[in-house]
N, CA, C and O of each residue as an XYZ file, in Angstrom:
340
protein
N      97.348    114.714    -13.415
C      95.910    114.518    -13.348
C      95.554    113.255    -14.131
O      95.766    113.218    -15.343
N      95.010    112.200    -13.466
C      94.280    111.460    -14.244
C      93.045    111.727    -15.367
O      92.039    112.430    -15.272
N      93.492    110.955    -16.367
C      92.481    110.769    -17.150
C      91.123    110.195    -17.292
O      90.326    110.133    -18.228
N      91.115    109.699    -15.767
C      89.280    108.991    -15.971
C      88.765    110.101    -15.070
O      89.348    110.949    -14.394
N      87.262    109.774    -15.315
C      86.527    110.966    -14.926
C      85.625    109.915    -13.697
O      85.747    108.694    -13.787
N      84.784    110.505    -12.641
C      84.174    110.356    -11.901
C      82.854    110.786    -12.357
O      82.866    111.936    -12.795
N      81.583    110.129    -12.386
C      80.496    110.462    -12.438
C      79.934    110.022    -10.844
O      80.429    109.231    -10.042
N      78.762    110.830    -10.749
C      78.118    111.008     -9.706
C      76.900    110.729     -9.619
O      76.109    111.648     -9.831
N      76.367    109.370     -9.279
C      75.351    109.020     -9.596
C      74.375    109.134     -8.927
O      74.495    108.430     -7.924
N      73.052    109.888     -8.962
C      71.988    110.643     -8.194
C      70.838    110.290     -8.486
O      70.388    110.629     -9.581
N      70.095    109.556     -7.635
C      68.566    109.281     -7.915
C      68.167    110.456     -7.134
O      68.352    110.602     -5.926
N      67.412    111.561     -8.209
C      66.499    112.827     -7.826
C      65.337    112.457     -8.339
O      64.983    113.312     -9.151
N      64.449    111.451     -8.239
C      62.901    111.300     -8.547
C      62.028    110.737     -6.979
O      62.457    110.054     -6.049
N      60.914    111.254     -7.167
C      60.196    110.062     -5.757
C      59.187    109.604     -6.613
O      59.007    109.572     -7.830
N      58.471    109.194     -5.411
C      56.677    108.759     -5.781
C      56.185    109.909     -5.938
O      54.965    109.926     -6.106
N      56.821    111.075     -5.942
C      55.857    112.160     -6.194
C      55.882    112.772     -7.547
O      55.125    113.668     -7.922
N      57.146    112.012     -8.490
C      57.527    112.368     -9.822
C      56.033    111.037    -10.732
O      55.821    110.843    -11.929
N      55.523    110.589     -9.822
C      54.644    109.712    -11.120
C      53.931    110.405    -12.280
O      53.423    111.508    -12.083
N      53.863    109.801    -13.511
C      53.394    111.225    -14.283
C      54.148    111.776    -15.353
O      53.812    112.416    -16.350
N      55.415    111.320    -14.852
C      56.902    112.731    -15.650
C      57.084    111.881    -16.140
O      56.634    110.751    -15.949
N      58.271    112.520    -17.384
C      58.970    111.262    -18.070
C      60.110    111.224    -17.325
O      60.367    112.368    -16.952
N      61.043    110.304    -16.874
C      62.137    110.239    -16.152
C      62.981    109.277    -17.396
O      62.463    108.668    -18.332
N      64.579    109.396    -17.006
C      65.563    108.617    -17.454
C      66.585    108.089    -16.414
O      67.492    108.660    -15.808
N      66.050    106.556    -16.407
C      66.518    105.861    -15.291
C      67.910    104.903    -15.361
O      67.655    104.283    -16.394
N      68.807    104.554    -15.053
C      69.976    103.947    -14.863
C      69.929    102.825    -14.505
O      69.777    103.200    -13.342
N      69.916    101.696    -14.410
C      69.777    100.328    -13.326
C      71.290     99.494    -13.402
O      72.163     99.871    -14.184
N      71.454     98.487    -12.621
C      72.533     97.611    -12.836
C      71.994     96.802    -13.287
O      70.834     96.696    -12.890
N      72.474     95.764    -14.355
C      72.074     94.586    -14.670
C      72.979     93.205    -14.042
O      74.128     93.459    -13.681
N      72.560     91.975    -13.927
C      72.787     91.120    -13.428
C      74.451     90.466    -13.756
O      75.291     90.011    -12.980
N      74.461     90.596    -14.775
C      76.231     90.680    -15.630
C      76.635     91.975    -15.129
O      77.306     92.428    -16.056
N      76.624     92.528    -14.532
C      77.523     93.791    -13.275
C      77.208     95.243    -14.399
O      77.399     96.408    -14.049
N      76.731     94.846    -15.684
C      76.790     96.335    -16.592
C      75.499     97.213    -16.234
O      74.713     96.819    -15.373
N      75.301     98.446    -16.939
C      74.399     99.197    -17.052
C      73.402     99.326    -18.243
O      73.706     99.134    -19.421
N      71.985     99.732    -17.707
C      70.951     99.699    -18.837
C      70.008    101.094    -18.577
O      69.690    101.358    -17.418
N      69.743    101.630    -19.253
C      69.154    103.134    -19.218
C      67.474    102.475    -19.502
O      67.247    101.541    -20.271
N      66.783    102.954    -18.971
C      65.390    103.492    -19.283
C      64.781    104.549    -19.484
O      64.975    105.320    -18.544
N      64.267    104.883    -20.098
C      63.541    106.325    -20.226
C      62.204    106.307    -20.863
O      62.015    105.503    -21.776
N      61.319    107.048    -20.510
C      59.850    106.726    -20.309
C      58.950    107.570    -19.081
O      59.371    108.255    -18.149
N      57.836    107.299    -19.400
C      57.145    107.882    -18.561
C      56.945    107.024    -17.004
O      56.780    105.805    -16.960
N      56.998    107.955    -15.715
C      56.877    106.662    -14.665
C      55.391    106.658    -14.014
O      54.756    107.432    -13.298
N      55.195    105.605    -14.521
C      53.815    105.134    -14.230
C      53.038    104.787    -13.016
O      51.817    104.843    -12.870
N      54.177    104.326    -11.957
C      53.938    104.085    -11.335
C      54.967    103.251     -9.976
O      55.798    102.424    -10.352
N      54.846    103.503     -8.663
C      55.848    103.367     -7.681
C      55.836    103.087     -6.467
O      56.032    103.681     -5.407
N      55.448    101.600     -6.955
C      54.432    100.699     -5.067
C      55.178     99.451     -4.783
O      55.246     98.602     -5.671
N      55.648     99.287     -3.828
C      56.354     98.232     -3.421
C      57.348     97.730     -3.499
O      57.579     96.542     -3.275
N      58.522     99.018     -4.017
C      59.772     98.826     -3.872
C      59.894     98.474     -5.651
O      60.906     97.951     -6.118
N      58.970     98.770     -6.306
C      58.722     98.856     -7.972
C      58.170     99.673     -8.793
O      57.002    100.057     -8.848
N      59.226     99.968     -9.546
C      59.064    101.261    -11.246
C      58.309    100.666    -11.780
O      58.283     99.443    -11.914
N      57.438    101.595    -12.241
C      57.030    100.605    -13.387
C      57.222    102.431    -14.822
O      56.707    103.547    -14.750
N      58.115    101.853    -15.797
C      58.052    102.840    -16.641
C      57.621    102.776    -17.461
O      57.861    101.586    -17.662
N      56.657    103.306    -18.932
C      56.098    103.380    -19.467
C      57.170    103.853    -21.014
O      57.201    105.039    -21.344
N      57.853    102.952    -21.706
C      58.857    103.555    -22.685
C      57.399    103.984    -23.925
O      56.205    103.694    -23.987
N      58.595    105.002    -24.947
C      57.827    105.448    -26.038
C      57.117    104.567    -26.543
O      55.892    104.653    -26.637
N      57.799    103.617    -26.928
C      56.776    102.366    -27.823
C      55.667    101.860    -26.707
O      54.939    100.944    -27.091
N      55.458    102.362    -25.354
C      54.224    101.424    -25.352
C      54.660    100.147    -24.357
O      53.783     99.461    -23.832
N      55.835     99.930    -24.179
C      56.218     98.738    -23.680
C      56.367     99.610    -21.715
O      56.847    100.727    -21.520
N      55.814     98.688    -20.611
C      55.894     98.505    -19.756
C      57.237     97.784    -19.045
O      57.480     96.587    -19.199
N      57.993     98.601    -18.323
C      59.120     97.963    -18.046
C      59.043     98.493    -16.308
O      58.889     99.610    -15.813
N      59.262     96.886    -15.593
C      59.127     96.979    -14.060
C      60.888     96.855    -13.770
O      61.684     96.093    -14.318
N      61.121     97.813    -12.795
C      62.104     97.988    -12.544
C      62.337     97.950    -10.840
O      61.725     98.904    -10.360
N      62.918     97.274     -9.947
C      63.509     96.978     -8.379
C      64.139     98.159     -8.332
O      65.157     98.383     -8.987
N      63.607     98.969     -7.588
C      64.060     99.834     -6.950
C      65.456     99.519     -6.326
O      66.410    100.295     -6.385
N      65.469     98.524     -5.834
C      67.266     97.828     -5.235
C      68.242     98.050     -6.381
O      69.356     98.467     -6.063
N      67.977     97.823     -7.719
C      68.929     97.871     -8.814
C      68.980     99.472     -9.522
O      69.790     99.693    -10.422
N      68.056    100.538     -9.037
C      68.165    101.854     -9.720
C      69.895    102.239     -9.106
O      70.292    101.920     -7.986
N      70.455    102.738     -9.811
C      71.603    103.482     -9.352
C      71.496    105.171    -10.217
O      72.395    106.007    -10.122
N      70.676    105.306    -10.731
C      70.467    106.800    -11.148
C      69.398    107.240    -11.964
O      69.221    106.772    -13.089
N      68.804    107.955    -11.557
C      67.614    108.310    -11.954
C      66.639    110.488    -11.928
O      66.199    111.100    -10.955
N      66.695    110.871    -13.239
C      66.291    112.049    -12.812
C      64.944    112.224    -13.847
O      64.715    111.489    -14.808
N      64.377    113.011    -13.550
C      63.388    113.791    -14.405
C      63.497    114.476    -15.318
O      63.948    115.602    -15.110
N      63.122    114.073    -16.740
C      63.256    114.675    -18.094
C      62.335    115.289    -19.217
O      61.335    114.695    -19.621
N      62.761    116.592    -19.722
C      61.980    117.024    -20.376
C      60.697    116.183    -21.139
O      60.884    114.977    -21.299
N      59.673    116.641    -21.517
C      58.610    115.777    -22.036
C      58.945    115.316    -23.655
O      59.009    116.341    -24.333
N      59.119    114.398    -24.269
C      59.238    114.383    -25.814
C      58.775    115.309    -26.684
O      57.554    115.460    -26.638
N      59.450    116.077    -27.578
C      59.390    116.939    -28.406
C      58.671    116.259    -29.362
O      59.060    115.160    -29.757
N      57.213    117.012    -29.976
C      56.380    115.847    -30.727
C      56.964    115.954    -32.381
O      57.260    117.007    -32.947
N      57.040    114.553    -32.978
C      57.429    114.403    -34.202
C      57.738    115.422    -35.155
O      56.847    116.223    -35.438
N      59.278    115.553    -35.895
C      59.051    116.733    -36.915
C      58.032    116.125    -38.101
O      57.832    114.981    -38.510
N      57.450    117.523    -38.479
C      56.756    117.285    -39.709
C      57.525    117.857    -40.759
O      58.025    118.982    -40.723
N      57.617    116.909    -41.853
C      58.066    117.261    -43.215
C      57.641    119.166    -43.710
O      56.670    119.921    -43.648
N      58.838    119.195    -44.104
C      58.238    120.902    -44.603
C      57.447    120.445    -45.921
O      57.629    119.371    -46.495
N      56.516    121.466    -46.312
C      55.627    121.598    -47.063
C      56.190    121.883    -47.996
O      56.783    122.935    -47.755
N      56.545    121.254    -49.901
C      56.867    121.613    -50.930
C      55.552    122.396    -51.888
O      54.503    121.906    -52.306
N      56.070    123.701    -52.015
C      54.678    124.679    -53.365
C      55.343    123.737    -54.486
O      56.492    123.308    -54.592
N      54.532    123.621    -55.051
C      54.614    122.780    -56.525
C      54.140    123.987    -57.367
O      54.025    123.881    -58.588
């Protein structure tokens, strides 16, 4: 048995996921991979547009997604436990 593994790469989102947070896959231009994750904002003309935590807008070509699914919503900030003095 070989030792490398096969992943299976599956875009399960549409235009009907706008709204969700998704975590997206793309190819980059140097042949590697770059993850996004964020909320998807929006999905017109063959373009992502995702919405990352910080606030930053990132448009993404649908031609370059190679995997993409729908992800839980961010778990909101822990708060420090409370010290009794």
């Amino acid at each position: 048995m070989s030792g490398r593994f096969a992943a299976r790469l599956v875009v399960s989102i549409s235009g009907a996921d706008v709204g969700r947070r998704i975590s997206l896959r793309r190819r980059l231009p140097t042949g590697g991979y770059s993850d996004v994750v964020g909320v998807l904002e929006s999905w017109s003309g063959g373009v992502l547009t995702v919405r990352r935590r910080d606030g930053e807008l990132v448009e993404i070509p649908e031609k370059i997604m190679v995997a993409a699914k729908v992800v839980p919503p961010q778990p909101p900030p822990r708060r420090r436990p409370r010290r009794d003095d």
